[in-house]
Short mmCIF file of C-alpha atoms in Angstrom, two decimals:
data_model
loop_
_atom_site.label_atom_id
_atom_site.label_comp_id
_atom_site.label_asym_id
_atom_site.label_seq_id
_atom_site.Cartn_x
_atom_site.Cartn_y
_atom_site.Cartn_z
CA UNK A 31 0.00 0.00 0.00
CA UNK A 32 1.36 3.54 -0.80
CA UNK A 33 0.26 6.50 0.31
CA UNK A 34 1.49 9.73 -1.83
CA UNK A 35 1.02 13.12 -0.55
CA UNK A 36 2.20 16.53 -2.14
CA UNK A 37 2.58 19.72 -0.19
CA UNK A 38 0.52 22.57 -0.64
CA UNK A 39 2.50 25.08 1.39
CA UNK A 40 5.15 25.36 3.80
CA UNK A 41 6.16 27.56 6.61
CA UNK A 42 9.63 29.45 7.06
CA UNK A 43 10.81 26.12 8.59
CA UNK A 44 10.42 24.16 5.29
CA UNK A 45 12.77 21.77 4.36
CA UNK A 46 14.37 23.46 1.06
CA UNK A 47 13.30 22.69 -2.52
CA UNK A 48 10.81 20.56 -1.72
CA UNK A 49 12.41 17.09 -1.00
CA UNK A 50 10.89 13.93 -1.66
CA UNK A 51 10.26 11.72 1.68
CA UNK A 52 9.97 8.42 1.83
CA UNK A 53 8.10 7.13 5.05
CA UNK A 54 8.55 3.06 5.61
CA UNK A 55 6.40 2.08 8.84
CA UNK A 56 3.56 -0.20 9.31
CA UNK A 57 2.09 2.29 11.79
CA UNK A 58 -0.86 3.82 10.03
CA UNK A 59 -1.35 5.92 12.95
CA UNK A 60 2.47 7.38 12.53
CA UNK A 61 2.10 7.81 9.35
CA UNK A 62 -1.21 9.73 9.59
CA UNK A 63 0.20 11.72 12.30
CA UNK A 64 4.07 12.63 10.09
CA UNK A 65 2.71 13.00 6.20
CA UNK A 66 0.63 15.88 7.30
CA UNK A 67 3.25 17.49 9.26
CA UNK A 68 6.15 16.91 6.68
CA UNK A 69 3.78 18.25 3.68
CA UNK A 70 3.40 21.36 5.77
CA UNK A 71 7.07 21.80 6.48
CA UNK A 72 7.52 21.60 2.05
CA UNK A 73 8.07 18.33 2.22
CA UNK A 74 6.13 15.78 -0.55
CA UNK A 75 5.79 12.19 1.12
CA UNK A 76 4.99 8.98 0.61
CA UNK A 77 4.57 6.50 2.67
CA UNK A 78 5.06 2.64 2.35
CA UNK A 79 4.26 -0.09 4.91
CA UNK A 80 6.70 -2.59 3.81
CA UNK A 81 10.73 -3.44 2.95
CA UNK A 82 9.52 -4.97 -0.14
CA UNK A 83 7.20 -2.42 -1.35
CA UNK A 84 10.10 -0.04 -0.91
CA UNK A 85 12.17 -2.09 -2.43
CA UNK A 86 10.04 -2.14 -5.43
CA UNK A 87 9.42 1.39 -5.88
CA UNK A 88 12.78 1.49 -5.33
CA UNK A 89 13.47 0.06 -9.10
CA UNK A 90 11.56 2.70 -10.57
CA UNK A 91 12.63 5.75 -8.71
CA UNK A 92 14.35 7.19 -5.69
CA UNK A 93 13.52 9.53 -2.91
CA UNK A 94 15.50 12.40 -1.14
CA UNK A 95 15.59 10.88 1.61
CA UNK A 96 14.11 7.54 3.26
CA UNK A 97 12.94 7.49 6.64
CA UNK A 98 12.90 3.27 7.30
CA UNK A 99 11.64 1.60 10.84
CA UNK A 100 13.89 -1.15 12.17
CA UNK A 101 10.67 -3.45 12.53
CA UNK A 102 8.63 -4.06 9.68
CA UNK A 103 6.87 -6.65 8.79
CA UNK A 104 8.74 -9.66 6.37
CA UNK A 105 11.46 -8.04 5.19
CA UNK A 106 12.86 -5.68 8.73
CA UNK A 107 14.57 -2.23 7.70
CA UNK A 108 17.73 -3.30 8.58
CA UNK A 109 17.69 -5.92 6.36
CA UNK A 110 16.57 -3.95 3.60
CA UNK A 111 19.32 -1.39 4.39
CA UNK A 112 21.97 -3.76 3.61
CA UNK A 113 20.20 -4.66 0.18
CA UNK A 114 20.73 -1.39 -0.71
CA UNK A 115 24.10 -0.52 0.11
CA UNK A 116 25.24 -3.88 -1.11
CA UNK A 117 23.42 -2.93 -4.35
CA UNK A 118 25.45 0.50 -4.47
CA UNK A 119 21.98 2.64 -3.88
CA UNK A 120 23.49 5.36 -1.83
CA UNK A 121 20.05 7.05 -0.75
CA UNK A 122 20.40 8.77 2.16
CA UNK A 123 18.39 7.08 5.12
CA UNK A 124 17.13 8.06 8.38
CA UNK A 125 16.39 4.87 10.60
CA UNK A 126 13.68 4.64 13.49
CA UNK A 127 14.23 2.31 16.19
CA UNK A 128 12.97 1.41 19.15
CA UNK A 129 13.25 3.69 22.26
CA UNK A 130 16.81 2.23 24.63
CA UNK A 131 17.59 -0.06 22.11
CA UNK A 132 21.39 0.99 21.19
CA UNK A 133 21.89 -2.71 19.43
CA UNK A 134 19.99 -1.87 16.55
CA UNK A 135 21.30 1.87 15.99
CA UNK A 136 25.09 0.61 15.94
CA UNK A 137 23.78 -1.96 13.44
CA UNK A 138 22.01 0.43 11.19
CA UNK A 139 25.54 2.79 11.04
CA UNK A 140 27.31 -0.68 10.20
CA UNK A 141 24.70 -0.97 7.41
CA UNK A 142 25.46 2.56 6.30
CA UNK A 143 22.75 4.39 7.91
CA UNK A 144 22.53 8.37 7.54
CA UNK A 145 21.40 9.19 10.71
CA UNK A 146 18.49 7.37 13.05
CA UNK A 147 16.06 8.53 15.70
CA UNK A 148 14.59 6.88 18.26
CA UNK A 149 11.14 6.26 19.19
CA UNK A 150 8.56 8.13 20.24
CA UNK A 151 9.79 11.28 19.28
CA UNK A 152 8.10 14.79 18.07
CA UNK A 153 7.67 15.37 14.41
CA UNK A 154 9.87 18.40 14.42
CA UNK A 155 12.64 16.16 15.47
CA UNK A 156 12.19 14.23 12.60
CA UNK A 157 11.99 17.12 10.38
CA UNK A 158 15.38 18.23 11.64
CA UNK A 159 16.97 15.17 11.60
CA UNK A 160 15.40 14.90 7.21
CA UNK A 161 16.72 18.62 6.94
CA UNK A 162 20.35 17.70 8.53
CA UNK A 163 20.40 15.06 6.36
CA UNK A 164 19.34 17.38 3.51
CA UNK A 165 21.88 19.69 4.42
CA UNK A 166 24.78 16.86 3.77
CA UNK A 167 23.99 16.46 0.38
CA UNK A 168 25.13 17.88 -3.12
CA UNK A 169 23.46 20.54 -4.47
CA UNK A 170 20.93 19.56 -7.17
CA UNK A 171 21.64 21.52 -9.74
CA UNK A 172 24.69 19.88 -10.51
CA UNK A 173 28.31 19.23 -9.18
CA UNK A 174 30.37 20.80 -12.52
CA UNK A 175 31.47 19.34 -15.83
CA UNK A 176 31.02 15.96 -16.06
CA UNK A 177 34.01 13.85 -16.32
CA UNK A 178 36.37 16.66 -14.68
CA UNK A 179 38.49 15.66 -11.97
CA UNK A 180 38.41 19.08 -9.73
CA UNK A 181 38.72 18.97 -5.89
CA UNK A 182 38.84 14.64 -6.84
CA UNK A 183 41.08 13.14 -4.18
CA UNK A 184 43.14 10.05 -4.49
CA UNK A 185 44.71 8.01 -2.15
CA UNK A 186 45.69 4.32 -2.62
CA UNK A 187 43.68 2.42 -4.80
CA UNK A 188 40.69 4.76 -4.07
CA UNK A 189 39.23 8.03 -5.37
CA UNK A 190 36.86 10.17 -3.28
CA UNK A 191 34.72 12.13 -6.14
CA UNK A 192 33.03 15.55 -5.40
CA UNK A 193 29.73 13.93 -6.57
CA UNK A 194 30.10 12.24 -3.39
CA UNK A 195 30.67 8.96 -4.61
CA UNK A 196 33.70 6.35 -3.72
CA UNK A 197 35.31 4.53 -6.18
CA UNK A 198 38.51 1.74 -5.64
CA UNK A 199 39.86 -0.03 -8.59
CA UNK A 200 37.42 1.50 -10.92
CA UNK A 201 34.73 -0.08 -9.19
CA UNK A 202 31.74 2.51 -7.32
CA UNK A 203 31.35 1.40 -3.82
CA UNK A 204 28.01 2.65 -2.94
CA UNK A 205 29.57 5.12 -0.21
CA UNK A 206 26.19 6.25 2.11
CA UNK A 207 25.89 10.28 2.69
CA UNK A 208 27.35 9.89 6.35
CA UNK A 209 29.82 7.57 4.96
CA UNK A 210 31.36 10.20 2.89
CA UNK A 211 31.47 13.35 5.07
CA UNK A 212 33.18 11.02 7.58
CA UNK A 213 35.97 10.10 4.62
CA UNK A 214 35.97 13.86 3.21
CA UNK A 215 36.47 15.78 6.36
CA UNK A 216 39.33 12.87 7.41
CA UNK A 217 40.87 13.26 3.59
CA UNK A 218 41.12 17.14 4.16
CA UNK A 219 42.84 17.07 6.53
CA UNK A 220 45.73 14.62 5.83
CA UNK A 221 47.81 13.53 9.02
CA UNK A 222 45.91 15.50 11.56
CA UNK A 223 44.31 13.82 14.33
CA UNK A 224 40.50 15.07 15.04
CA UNK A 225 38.69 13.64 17.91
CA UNK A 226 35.62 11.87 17.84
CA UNK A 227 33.62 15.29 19.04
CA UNK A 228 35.61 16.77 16.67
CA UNK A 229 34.52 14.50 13.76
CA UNK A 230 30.87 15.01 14.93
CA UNK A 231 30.78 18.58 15.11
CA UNK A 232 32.42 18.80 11.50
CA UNK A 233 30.30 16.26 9.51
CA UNK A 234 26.74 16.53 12.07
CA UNK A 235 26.83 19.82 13.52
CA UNK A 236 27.87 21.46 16.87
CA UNK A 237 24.83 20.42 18.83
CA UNK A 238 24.45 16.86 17.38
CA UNK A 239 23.55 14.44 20.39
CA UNK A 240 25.31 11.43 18.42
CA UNK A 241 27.29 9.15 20.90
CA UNK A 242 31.10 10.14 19.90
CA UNK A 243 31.45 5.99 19.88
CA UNK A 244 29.49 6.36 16.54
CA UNK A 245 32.38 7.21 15.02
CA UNK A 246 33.86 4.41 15.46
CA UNK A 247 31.23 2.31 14.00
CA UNK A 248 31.65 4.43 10.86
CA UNK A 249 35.41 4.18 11.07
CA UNK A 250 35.00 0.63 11.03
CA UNK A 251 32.43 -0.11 8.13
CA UNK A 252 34.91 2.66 5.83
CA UNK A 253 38.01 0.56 6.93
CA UNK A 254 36.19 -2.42 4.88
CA UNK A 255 35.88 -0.12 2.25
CA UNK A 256 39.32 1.07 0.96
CA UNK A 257 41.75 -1.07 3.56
CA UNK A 258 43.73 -3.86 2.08
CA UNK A 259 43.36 -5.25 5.68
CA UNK A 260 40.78 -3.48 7.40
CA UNK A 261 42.30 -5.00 10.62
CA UNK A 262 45.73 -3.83 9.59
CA UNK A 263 44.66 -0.21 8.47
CA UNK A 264 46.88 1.91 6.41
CA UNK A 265 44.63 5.11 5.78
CA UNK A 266 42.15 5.66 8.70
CA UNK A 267 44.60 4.99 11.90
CA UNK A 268 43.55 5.31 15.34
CA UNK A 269 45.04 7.46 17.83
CA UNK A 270 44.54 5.64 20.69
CA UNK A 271 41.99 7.63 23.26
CA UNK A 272 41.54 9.85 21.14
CA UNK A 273 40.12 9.61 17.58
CA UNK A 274 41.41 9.08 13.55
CA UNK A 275 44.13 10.48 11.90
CA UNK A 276 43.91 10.22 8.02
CA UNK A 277 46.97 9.03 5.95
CA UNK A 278 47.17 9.74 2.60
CA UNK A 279 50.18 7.30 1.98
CA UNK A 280 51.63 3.91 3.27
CA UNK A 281 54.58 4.92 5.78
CA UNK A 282 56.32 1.71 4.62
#
């Protein structure tokens, strides 16, 4: 079942240019409750109450931004999370999970996860969570000439594109949106060690509320990226206590 609804206005707390939300929850009551709200705020939504009739729509087209629960029915969000990424579809995507269940939020960032929230929350939390999310993206309107290689950055077998996409060996590796800040603010800043609050204020936002330990999940699932030997990392070092240290270069 899909629900489609198209904003007639929105408020000067709109989410810009009128993204396209994608609400996956079984909850008709949550999803009567957030379209409304969301359409108001300039957003156009709609809303699916399964993995797999996501996943379909998915062939045809692709939202802004897709807001998935944890538990659906059949196929669970996280499940459908990995399908993605494994499939290279980098949509950005918010998670909702269960209220004090950590388990399934450090899972979700393993999977590639954007960003997740909690349950119950307010809708304008969710909003700002969508526009954060938003706010990490490229612009639409383009990202320069195609096939040029400014502000490109290689290191390794790997080249971080401005489009915001990861490639290693030629091959497109389906980086998520949080996935690639993480990388880009590390890459710019070649053999500098930034602290995990450091790393959250530069790719979240000062007053993010994201568990500095977060960083390490995202450390980890980049590692398996564009390490030879993620346990034996050559790029993304630790600094023990203290957070990641990019190097461009093997010291060996």
């Amino acid at each position: 079942m899909t629900a489609d609804h198209t904003p007639d206005t929105a408020d000067g707390t709109a989410i810009a240019s009128c993204p396209w939300v994608w609400l996956v929850d079984d909850d008709e009551e949550l999803q009567e409750m957030l379209a409304p709200y969301l359409e108001q705020q300039g957003a156009r939504v709609t809303c699916l109450a399964s993995a797999e009739a996501c996943q379909e729509l998915l062939q045809q087209q692709q939202p802004d931004v897709l807001v998935l629960d944890v538990m659906l029915p059949g196929l669970d969000g996280l499940s459908l999370l990995r399908r993605l990424r494994d499939q290279g579809i980098g949509v950005p995507v918010l998670m909702l999970t269960a209220k004090g269940d950590p388990v399934d939020r450090i899972i979700g960032l393993e999977q590639g996860a954007d960003d997740y929230l909690a349950k119950p929350f307010l809708p304008r939390e969710l909003n700002a969570r969508i526009q954060a999310v938003l706010r990490r993206q490229p612009g639409q309107t383009g990202a320069g000439p195609e096939g040029t290689n400014d502000g490109n950055v290689r290191f390794g077998d790997c080249l971080l594109d401005r489009r915001r996409r990861l490639f290693r060996r030629g091959q497109d590796l389906g980086i998520s949106s949080g996935e690639f800040d993480l990388l880009d603010v590390l890459v710019q800043n070649p053999q500098r060690p930034l602290s995990r609050d450091r790393l959250i204020e530069l790719t979240r936002g000062p007053l993010s509320e994201i568990d500095p330990r977060s960083m390490d999940v995202q450390v980890s699932r980049l590692r398996k990226l564009i390490e030879e030997d993620p346990r034996r990392p050559i790029h993304l070092q630790t600094v023990w206590g203290y957070g990641y240290v990019f190097a461009p270069e093997s010291s060996g």
